[in-house]
PDB file of C-alpha atoms in Angstrom:
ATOM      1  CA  UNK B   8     152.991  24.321   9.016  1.00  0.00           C
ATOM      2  CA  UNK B   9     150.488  21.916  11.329  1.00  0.00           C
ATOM      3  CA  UNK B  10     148.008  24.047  13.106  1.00  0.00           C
ATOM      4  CA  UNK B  11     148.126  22.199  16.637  1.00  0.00           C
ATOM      5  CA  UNK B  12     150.451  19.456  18.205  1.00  0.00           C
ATOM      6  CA  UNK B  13     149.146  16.267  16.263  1.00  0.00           C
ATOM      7  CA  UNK B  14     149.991  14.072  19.460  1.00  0.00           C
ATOM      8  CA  UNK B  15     148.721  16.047  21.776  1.00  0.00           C
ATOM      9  CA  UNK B  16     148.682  14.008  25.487  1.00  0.00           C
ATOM     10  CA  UNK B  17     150.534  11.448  23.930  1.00  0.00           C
ATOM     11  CA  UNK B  18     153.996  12.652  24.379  1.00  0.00           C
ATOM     12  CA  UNK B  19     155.871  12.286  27.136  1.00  0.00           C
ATOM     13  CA  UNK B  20     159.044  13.243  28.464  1.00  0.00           C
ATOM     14  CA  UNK B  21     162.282  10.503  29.583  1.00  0.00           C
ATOM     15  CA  UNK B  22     161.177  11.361  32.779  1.00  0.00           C
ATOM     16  CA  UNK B  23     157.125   9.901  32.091  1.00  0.00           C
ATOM     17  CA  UNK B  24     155.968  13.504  32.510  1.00  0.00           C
ATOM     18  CA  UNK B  25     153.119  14.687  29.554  1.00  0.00           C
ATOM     19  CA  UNK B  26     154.649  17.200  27.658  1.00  0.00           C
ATOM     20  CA  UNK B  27     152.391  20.039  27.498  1.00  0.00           C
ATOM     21  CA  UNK B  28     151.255  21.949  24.376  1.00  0.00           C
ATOM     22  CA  UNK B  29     151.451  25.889  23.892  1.00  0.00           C
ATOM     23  CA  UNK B  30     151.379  27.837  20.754  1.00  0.00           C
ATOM     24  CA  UNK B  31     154.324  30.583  20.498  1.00  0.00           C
ATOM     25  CA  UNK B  32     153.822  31.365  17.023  1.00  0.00           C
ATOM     26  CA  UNK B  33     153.654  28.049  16.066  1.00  0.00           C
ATOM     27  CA  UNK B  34     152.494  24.787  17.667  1.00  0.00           C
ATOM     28  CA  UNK B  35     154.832  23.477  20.120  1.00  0.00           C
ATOM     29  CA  UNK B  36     155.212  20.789  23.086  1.00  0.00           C
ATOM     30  CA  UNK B  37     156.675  21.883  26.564  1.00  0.00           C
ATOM     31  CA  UNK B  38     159.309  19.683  27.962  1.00  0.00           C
ATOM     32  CA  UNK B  39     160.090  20.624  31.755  1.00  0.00           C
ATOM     33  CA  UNK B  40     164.042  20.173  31.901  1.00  0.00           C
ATOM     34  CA  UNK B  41     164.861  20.727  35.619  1.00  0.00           C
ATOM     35  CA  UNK B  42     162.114  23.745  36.020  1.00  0.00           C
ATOM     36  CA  UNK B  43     163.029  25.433  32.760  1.00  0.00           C
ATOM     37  CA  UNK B  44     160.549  24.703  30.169  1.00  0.00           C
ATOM     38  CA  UNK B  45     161.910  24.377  26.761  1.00  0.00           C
ATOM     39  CA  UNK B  46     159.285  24.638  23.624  1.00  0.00           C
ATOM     40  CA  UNK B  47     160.040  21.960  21.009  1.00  0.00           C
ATOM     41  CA  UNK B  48     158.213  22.710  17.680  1.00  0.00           C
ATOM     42  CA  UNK B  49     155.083  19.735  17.301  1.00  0.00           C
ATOM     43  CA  UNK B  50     156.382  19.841  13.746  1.00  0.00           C
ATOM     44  CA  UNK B  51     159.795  18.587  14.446  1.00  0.00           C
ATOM     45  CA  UNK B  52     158.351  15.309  16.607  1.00  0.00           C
ATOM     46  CA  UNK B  53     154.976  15.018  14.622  1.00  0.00           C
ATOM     47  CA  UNK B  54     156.938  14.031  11.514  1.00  0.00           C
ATOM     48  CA  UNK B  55     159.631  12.019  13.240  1.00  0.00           C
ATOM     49  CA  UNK B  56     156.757   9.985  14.778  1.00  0.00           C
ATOM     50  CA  UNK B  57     154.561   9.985  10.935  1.00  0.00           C
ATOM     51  CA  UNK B  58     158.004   9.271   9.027  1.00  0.00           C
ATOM     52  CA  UNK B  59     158.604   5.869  11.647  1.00  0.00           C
ATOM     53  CA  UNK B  60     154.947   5.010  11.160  1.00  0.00           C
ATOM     54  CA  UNK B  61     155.661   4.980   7.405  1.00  0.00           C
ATOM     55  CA  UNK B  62     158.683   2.932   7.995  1.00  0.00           C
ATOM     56  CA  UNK B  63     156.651   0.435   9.428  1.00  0.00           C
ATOM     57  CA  UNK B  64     154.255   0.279   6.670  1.00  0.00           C
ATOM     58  CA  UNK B  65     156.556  -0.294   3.701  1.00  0.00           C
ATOM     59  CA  UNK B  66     156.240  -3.183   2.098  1.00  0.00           C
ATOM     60  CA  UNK B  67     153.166  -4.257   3.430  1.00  0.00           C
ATOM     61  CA  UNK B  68     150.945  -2.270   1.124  1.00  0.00           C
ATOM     62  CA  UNK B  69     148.743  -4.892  -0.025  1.00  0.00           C
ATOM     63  CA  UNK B  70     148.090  -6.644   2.932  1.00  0.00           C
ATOM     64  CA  UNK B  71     147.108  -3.274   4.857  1.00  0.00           C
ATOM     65  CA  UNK B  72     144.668  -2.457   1.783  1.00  0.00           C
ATOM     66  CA  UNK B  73     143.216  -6.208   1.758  1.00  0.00           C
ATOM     67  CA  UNK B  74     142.782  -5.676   5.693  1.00  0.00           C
ATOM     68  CA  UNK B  75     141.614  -2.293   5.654  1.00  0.00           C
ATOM     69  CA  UNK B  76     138.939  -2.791   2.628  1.00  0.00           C
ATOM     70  CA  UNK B  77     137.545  -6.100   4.674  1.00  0.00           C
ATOM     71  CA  UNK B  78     137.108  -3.833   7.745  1.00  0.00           C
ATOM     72  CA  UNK B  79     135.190  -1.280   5.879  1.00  0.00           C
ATOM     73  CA  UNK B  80     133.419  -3.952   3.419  1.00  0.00           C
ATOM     74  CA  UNK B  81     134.664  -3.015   0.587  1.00  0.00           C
ATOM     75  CA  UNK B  82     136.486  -6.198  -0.464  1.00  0.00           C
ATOM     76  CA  UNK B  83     136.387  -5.411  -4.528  1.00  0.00           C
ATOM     77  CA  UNK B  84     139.122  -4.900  -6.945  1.00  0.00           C
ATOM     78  CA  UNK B  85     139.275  -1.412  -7.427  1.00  0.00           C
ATOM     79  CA  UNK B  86     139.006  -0.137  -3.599  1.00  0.00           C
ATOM     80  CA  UNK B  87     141.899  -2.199  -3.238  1.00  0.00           C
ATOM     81  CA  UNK B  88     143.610  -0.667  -5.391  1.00  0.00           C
ATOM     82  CA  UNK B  89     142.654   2.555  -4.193  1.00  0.00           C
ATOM     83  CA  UNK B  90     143.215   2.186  -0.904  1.00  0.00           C
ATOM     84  CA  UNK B  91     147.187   0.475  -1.835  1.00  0.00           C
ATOM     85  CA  UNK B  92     147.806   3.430  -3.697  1.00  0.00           C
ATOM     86  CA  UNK B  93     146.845   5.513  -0.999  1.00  0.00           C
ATOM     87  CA  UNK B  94     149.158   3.556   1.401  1.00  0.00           C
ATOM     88  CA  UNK B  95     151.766   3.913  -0.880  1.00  0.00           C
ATOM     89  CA  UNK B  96     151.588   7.641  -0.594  1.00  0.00           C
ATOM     90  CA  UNK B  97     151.348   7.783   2.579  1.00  0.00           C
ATOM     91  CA  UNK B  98     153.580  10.922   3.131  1.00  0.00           C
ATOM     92  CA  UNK B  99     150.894  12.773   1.183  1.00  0.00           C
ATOM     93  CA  UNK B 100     148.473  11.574   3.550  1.00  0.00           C
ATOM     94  CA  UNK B 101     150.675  12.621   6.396  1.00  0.00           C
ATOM     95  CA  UNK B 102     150.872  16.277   4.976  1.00  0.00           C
ATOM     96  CA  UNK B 103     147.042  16.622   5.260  1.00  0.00           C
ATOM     97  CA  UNK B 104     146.761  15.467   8.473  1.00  0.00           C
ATOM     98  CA  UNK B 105     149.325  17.495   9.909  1.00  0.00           C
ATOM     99  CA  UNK B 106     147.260  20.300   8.577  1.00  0.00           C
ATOM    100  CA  UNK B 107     143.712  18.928  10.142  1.00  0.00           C
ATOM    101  CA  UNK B 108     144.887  17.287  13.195  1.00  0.00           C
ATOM    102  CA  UNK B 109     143.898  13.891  15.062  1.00  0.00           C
ATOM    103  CA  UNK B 110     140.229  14.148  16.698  1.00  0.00           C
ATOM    104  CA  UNK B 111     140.792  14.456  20.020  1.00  0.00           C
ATOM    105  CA  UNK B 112     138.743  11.425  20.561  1.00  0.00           C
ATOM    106  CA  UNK B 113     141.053   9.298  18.408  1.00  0.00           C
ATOM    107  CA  UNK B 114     144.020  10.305  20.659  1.00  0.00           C
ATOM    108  CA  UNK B 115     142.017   9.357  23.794  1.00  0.00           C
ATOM    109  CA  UNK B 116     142.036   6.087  22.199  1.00  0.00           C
ATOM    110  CA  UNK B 117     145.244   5.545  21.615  1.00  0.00           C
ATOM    111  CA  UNK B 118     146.377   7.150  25.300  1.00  0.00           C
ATOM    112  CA  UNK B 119     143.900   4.253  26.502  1.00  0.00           C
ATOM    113  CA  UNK B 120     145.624   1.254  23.997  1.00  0.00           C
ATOM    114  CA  UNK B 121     148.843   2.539  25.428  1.00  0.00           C
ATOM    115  CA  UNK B 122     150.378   4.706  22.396  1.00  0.00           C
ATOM    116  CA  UNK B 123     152.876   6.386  23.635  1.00  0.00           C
ATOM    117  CA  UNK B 124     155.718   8.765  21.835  1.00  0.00           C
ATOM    118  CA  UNK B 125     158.826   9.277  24.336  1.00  0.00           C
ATOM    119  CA  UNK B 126     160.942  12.658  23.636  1.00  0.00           C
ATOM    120  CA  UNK B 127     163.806  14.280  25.259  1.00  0.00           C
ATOM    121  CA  UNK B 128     164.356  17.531  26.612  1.00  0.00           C
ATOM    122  CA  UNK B 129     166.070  18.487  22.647  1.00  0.00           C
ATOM    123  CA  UNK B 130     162.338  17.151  21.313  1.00  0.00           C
ATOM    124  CA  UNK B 131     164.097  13.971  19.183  1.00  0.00           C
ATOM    125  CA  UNK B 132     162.134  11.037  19.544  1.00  0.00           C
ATOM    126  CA  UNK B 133     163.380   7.927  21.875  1.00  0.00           C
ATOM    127  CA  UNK B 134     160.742   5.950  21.140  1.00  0.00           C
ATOM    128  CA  UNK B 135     157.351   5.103  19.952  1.00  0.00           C
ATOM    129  CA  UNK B 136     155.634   2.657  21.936  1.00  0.00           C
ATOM    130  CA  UNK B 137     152.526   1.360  20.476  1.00  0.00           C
ATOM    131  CA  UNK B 138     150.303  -1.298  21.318  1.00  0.00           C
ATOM    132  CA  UNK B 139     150.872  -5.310  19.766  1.00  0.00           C
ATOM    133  CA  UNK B 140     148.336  -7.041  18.113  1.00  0.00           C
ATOM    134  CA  UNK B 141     148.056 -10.220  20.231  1.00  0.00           C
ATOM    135  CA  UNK B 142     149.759 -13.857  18.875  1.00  0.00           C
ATOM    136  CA  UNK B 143     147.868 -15.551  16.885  1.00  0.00           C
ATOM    137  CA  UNK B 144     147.948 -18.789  19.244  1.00  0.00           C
ATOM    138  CA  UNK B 145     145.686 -16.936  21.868  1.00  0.00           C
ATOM    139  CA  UNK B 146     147.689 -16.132  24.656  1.00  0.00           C
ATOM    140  CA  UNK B 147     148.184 -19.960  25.367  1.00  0.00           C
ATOM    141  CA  UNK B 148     151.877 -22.013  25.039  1.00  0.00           C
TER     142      UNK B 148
END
């Protein structure tokens, strides 16, 4: 069971209203549906958010560990490999950080870079909008 909505002041309603977070035995996000608020585990839409992340990430194991070991300079072999096999397990990762949370200054970041996840009044996930990397031509045509 997480310990606090994961992405907390990142989800919003259909309506573009924050959902807010409360804790009624468990972690949950409030949805205002016409002045009744309905509590929506964080569980339920944490994982539906982690589990399309994953999605995403399939496939491209190797090119996310070549990128991610440049970024922290570690560009040998065996971080590599570490860090694919840790992509590749990525659910496992997902587990623990249900469990520890997002800092809250990581999730200020990605409010600012526009990460957004849009629920509806039942808690299942519309969408997940997330910020593009830009083209590779530079914004010219």
């Amino acid at each position: 069971m997480a310990n606090q909505p994961l992405f907390a002041g990142l989800v919003i309603d259909e309506n573009g209203n924050v959902a807010e977070t409360a804790y009624v035995g468990e972690p949950m996000y409030v949805v205002n549906d016409a002045g009744f608020k309905r509590h929506i585990p964080s569980e339920q839409v944490d994982k539906a958010v982690l589990s399309q992340i994953a999605g995403m990430m399939r496939g491209s194991e190797e090119f996310l560990s070549e990128q991610t070991a440049k970024m922290i300079g570690q560009e040998d072999i065996f971080t590599k490999a570490m860090l694919e096999n840790q992509i590749k397990n990525i659910d496992k990762q997902f587990d623990q950080l249900l469990q520890t949370g997002i800092p809250e200054d990581m999730r200020a970041y990605l409010g600012m870079v526009g990460f957004k996840i849009i629920i509806n009044v039942h808690g299942e996930v519309v969408r997940v909008e997330q910020p593009s990397a830009p083209d590779n031509e530079g914004g010219e045509e």
